[in-house]
mmCIF file of C-alpha atoms and ligand atoms in Angstrom:
data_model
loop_
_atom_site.group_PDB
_atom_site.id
_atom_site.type_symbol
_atom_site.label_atom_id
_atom_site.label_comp_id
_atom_site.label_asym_id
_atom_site.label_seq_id
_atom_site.Cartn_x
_atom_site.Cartn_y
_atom_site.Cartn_z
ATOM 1 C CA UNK A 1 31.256 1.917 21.881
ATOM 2 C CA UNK A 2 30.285 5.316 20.675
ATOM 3 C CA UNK A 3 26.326 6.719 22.501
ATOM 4 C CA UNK A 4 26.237 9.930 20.563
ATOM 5 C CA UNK A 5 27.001 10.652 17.149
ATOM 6 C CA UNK A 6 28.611 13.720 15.915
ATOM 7 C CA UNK A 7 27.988 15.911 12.392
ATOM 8 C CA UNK A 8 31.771 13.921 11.670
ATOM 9 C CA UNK A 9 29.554 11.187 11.875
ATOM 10 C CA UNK A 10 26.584 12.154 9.816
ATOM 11 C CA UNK A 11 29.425 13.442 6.728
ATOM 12 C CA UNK A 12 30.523 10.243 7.087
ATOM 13 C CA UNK A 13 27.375 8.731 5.991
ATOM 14 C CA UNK A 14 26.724 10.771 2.980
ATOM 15 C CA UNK A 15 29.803 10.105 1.907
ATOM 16 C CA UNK A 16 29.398 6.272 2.106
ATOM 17 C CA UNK A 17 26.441 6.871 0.892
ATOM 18 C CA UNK A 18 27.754 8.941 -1.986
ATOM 19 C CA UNK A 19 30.742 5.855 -2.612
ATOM 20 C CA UNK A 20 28.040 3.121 -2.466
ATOM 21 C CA UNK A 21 26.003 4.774 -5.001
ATOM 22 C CA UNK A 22 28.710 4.689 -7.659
ATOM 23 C CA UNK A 23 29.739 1.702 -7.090
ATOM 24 C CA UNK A 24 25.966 -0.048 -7.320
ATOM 25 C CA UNK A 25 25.114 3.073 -9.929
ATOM 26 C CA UNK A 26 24.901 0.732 -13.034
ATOM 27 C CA UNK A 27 22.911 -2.166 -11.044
ATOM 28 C CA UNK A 28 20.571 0.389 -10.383
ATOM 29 C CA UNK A 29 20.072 1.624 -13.146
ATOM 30 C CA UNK A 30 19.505 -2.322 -14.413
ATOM 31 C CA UNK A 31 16.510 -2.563 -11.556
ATOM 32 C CA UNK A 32 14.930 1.000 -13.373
ATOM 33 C CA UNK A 33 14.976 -0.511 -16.912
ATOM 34 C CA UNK A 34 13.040 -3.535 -15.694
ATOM 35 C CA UNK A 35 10.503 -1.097 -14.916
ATOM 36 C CA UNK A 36 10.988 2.336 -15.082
ATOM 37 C CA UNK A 37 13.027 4.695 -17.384
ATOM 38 C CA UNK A 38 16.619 3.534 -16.105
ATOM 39 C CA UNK A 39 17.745 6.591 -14.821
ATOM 40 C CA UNK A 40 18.201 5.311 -11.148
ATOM 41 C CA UNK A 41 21.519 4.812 -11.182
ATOM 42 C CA UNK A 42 22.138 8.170 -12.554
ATOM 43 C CA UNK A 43 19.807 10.134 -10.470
ATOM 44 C CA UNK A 44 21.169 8.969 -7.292
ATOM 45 C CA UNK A 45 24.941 8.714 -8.230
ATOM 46 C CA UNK A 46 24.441 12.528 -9.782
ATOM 47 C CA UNK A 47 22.670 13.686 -6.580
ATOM 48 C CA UNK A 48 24.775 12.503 -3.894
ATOM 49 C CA UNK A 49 27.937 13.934 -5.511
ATOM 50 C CA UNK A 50 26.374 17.006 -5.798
ATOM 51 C CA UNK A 51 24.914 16.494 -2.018
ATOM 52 C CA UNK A 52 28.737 15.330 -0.987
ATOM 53 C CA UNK A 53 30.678 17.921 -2.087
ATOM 54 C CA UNK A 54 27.778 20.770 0.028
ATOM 55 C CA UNK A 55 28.301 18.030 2.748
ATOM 56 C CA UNK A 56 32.151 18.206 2.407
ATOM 57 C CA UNK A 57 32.512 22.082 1.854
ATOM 58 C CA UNK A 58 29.829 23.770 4.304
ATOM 59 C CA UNK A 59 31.595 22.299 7.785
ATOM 60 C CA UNK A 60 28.658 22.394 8.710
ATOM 61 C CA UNK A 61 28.766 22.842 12.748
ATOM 62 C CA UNK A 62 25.171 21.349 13.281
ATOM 63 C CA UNK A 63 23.132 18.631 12.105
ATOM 64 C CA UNK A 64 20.126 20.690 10.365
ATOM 65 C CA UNK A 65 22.572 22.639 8.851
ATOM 66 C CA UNK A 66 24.396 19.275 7.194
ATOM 67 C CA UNK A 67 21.188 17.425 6.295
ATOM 68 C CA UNK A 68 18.861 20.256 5.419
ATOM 69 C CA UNK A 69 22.116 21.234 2.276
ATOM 70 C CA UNK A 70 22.172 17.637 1.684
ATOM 71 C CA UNK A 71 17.818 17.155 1.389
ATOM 72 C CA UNK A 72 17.532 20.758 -0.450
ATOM 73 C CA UNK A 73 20.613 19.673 -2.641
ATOM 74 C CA UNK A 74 18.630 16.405 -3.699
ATOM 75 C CA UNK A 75 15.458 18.518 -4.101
ATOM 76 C CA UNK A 76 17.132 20.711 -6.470
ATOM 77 C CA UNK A 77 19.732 18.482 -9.023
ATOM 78 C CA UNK A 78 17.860 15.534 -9.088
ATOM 79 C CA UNK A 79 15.408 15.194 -12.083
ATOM 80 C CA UNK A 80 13.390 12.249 -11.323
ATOM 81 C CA UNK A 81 11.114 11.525 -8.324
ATOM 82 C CA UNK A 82 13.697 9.896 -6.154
ATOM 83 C CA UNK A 83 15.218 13.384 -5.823
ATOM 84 C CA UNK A 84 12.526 15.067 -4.192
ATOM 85 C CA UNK A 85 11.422 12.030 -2.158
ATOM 86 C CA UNK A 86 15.170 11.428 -0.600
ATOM 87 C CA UNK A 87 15.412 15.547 -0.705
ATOM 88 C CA UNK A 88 12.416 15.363 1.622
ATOM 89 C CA UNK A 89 13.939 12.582 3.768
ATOM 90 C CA UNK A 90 17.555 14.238 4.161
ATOM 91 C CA UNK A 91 15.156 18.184 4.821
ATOM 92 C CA UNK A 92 12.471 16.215 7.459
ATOM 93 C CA UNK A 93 16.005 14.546 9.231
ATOM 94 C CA UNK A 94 17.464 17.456 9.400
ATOM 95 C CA UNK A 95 14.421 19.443 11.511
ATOM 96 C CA UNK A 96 14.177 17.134 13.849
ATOM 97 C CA UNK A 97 17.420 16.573 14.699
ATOM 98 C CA UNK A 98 17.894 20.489 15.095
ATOM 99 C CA UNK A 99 20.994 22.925 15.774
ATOM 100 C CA UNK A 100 22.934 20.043 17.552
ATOM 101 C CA UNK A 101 26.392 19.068 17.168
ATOM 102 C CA UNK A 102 25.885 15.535 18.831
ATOM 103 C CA UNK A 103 22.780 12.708 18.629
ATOM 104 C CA UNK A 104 22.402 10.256 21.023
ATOM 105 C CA UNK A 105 20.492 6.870 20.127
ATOM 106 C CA UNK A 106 17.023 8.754 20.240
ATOM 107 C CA UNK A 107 17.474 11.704 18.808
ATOM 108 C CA UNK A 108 18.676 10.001 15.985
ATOM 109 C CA UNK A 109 15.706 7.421 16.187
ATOM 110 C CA UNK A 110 13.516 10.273 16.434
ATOM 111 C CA UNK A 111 14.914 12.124 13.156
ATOM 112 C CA UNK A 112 15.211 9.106 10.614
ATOM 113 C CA UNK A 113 11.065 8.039 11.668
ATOM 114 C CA UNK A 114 10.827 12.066 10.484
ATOM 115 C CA UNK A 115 12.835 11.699 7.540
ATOM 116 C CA UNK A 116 10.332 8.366 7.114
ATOM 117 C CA UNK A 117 7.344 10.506 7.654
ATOM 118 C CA UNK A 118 8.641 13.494 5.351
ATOM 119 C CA UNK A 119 8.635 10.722 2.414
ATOM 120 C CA UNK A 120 5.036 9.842 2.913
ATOM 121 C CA UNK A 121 4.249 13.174 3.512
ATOM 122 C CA UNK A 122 5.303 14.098 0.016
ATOM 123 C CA UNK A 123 4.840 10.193 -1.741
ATOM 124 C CA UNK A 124 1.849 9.224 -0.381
ATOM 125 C CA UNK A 125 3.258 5.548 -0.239
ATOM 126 C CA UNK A 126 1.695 2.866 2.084
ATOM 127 C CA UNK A 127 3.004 -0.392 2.800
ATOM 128 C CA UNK A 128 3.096 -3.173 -0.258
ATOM 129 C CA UNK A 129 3.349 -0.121 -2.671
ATOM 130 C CA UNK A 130 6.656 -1.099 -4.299
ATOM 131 C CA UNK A 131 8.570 1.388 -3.362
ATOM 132 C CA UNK A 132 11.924 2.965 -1.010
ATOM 133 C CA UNK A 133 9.265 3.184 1.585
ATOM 134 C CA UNK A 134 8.954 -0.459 1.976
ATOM 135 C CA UNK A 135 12.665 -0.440 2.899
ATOM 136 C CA UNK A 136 12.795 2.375 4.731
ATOM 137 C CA UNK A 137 9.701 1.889 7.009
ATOM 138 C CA UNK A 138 10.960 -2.018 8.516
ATOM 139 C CA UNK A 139 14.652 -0.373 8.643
ATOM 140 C CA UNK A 140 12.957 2.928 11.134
ATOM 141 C CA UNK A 141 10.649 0.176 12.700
ATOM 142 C CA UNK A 142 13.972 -2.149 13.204
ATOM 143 C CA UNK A 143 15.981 0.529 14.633
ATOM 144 C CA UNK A 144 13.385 1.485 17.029
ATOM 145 C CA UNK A 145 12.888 -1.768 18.366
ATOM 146 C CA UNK A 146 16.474 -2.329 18.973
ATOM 147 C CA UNK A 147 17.106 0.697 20.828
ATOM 148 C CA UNK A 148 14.218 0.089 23.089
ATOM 149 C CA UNK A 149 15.440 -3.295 23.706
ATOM 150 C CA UNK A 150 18.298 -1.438 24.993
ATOM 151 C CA UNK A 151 20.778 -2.274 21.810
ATOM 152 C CA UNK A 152 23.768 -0.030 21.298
ATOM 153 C CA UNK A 153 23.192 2.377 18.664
ATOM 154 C CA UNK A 154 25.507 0.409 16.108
ATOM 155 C CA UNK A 155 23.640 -2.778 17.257
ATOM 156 C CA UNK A 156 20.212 -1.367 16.133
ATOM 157 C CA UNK A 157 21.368 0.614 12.501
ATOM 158 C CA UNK A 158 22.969 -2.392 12.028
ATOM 159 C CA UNK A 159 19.472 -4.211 12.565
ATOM 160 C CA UNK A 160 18.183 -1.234 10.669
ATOM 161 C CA UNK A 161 20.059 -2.457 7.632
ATOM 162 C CA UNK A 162 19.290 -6.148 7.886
ATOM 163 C CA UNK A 163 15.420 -4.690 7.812
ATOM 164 C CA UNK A 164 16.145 -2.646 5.070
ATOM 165 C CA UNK A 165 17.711 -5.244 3.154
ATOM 166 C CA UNK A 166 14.873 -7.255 3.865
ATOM 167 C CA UNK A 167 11.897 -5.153 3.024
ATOM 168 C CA UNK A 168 13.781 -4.486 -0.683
ATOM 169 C CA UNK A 169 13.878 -8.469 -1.209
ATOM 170 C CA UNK A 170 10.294 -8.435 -0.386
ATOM 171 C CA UNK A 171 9.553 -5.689 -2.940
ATOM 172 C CA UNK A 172 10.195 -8.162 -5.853
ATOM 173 C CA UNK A 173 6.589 -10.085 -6.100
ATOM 174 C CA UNK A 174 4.583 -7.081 -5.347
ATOM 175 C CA UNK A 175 2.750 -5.205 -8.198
ATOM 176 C CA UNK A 176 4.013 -1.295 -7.924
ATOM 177 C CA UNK A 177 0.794 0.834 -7.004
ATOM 178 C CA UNK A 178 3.125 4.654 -6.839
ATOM 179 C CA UNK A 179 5.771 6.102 -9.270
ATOM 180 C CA UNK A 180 6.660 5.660 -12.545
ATOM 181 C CA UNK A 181 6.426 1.594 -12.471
ATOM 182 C CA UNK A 182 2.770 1.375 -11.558
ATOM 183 C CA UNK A 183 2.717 2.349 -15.834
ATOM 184 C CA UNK A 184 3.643 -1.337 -15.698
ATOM 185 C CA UNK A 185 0.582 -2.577 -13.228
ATOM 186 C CA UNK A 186 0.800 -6.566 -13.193
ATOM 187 C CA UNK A 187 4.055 -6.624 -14.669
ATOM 188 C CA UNK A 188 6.265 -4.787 -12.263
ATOM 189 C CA UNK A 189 6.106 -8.175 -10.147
ATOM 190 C CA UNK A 190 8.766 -10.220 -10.533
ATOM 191 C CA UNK A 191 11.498 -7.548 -9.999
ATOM 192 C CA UNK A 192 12.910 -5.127 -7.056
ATOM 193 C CA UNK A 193 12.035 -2.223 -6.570
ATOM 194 C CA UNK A 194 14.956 0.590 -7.519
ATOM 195 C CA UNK A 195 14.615 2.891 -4.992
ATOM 196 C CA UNK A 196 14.067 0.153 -2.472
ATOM 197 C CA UNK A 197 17.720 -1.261 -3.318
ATOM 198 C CA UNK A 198 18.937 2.191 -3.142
ATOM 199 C CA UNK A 199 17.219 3.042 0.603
ATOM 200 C CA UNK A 200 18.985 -0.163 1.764
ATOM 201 C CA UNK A 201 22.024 0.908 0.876
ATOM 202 C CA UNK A 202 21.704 4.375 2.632
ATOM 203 C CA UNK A 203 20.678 2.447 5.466
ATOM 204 C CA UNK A 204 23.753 -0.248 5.175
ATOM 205 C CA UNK A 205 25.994 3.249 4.938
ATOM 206 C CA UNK A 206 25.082 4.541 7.868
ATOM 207 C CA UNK A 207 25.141 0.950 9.929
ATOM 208 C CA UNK A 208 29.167 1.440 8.247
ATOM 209 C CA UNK A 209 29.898 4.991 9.346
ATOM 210 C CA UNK A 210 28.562 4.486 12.992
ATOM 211 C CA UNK A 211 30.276 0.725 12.998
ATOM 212 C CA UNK A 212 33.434 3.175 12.229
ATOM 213 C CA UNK A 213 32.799 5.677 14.484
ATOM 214 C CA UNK A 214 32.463 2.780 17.301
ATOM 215 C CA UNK A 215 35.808 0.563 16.586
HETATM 216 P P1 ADP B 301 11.644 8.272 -11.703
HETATM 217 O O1 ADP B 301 10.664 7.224 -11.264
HETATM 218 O O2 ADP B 301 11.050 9.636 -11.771
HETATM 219 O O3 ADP B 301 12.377 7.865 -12.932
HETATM 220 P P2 ADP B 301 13.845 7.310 -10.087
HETATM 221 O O4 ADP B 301 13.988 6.268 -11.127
HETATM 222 O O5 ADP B 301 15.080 8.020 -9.685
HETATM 223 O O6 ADP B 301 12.733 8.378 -10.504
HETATM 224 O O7 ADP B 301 13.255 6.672 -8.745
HETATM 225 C C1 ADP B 301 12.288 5.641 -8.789
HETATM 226 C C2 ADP B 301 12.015 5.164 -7.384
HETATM 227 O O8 ADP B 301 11.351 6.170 -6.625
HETATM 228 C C3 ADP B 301 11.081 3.970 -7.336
HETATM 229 O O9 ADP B 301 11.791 2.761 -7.476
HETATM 230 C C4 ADP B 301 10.421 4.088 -5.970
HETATM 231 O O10 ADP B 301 11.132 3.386 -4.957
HETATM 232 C C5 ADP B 301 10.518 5.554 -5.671
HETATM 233 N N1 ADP B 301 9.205 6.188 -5.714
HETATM 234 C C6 ADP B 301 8.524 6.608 -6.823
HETATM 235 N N2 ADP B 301 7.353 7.162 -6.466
HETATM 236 C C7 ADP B 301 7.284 7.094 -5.103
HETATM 237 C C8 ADP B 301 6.336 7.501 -4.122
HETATM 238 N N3 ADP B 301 5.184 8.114 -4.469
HETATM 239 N N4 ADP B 301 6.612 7.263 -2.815
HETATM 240 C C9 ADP B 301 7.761 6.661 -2.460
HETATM 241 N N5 ADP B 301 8.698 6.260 -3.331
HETATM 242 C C10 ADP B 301 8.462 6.458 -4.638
HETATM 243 MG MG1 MG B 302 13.528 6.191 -13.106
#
């Protein structure tokens, strides 16, 4: 049972993250032609390849230095709005966590609620919205309460992901009020939000890497 992760760690992620992303890349881009401009699927798939391969090549030593290439890589070759608003994420993760090789259950707590933060920051969302935040905000809430029910750190990303998988479900009745499928007003109900699937499966990627990390 691992109590830290490492920057191996963190690679791992984006790289799940980058593999899970192709795979679901066409059933994403199904979600964004219910009601957006389908280019979900290609934003994210195009982004994290791009974000993989500065992951992959910098070695980077420290956390900031792996996330902030990863958020600023986002920021920079994605087109749509998911790029910026998962750019901000990766950047916001990346300052908290600061020049460390190592994160223990905290710190790395403490960095995803400012990787949370960094996307309202920039997006504005609140809760109901339709939108990545209303996966990512029960998965940071989850995680929290795990840890300070004294859960191992694989125990509460993996509850992380069960609340992230959970708040996309719940996206499907609401009416989106932020983004590009609030053009649709009453009828974006009825279907899941895009970047809500996609946040759960960053957050089901990194429940994989540290569930790795820990066998
Ligand atoms: P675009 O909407 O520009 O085509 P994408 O299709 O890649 O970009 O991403 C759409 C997703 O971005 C939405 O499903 C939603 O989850 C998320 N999103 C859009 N606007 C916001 C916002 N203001 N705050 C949080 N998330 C948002
Ligand atoms: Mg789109």
């Amino acid at each position: 049972m691992t109590a830290t992760i490492d920057t191996a760690v963190l690679t791992a992620w984006i790289l799940r993250f980058r593999d899970v992303i192709a795979e679901k890349q066409e059933w994403l881009t199904e979600l964004d032609s219910a009601v957006g401009d389908a280019d979900h699927g290609a934003n994210m798939a195009g982004g994290m390849q791009a974000a993989a391969e500065k992951a992959q090549e910098g070695g980077a030593a420290t956390a900031d230095e792996l996330l902030k290439a990863v958020g600023m890589t986002l920021v920079s070759s994605v087109g749509g709005a998911s790029g910026p608003l998962y750019g901000t994420f990766f950047l916001r993760m990346g300052m908290a966590a600061g020049a460390v090789s190592q994160l223990d259950a905290s710190a790395l707590a403490a960095a995803l609620r400012a990787g949370l933060d960094g996307v309202v920051a920039r997006g504005k969302a609140e809760p109901g919205d339709k939108t990545m935040f209303d996966s990512m905000a029960p998965a940071v809430d989850a995680l929290e309460a795990a840890l300070a029910d004294g859960a191992s750190i694989a125990e509460a990303t993996e509850a992380a992901a069960t609340a992230a998988g959970t708040g996309r479900d719940a996206t499907v009745p609401l009416v989106a009020r932020k983004g590009r499928s609030s053009y649709l007003g009453e009828r974006s109900a009825g279907h899941l939000d895009p970047g809500a699937a996609s946040t759960a499966l960053l957050f089901d990627a990194l429940a994989a890497a540290i569930a790795d990390a820990s066998r």
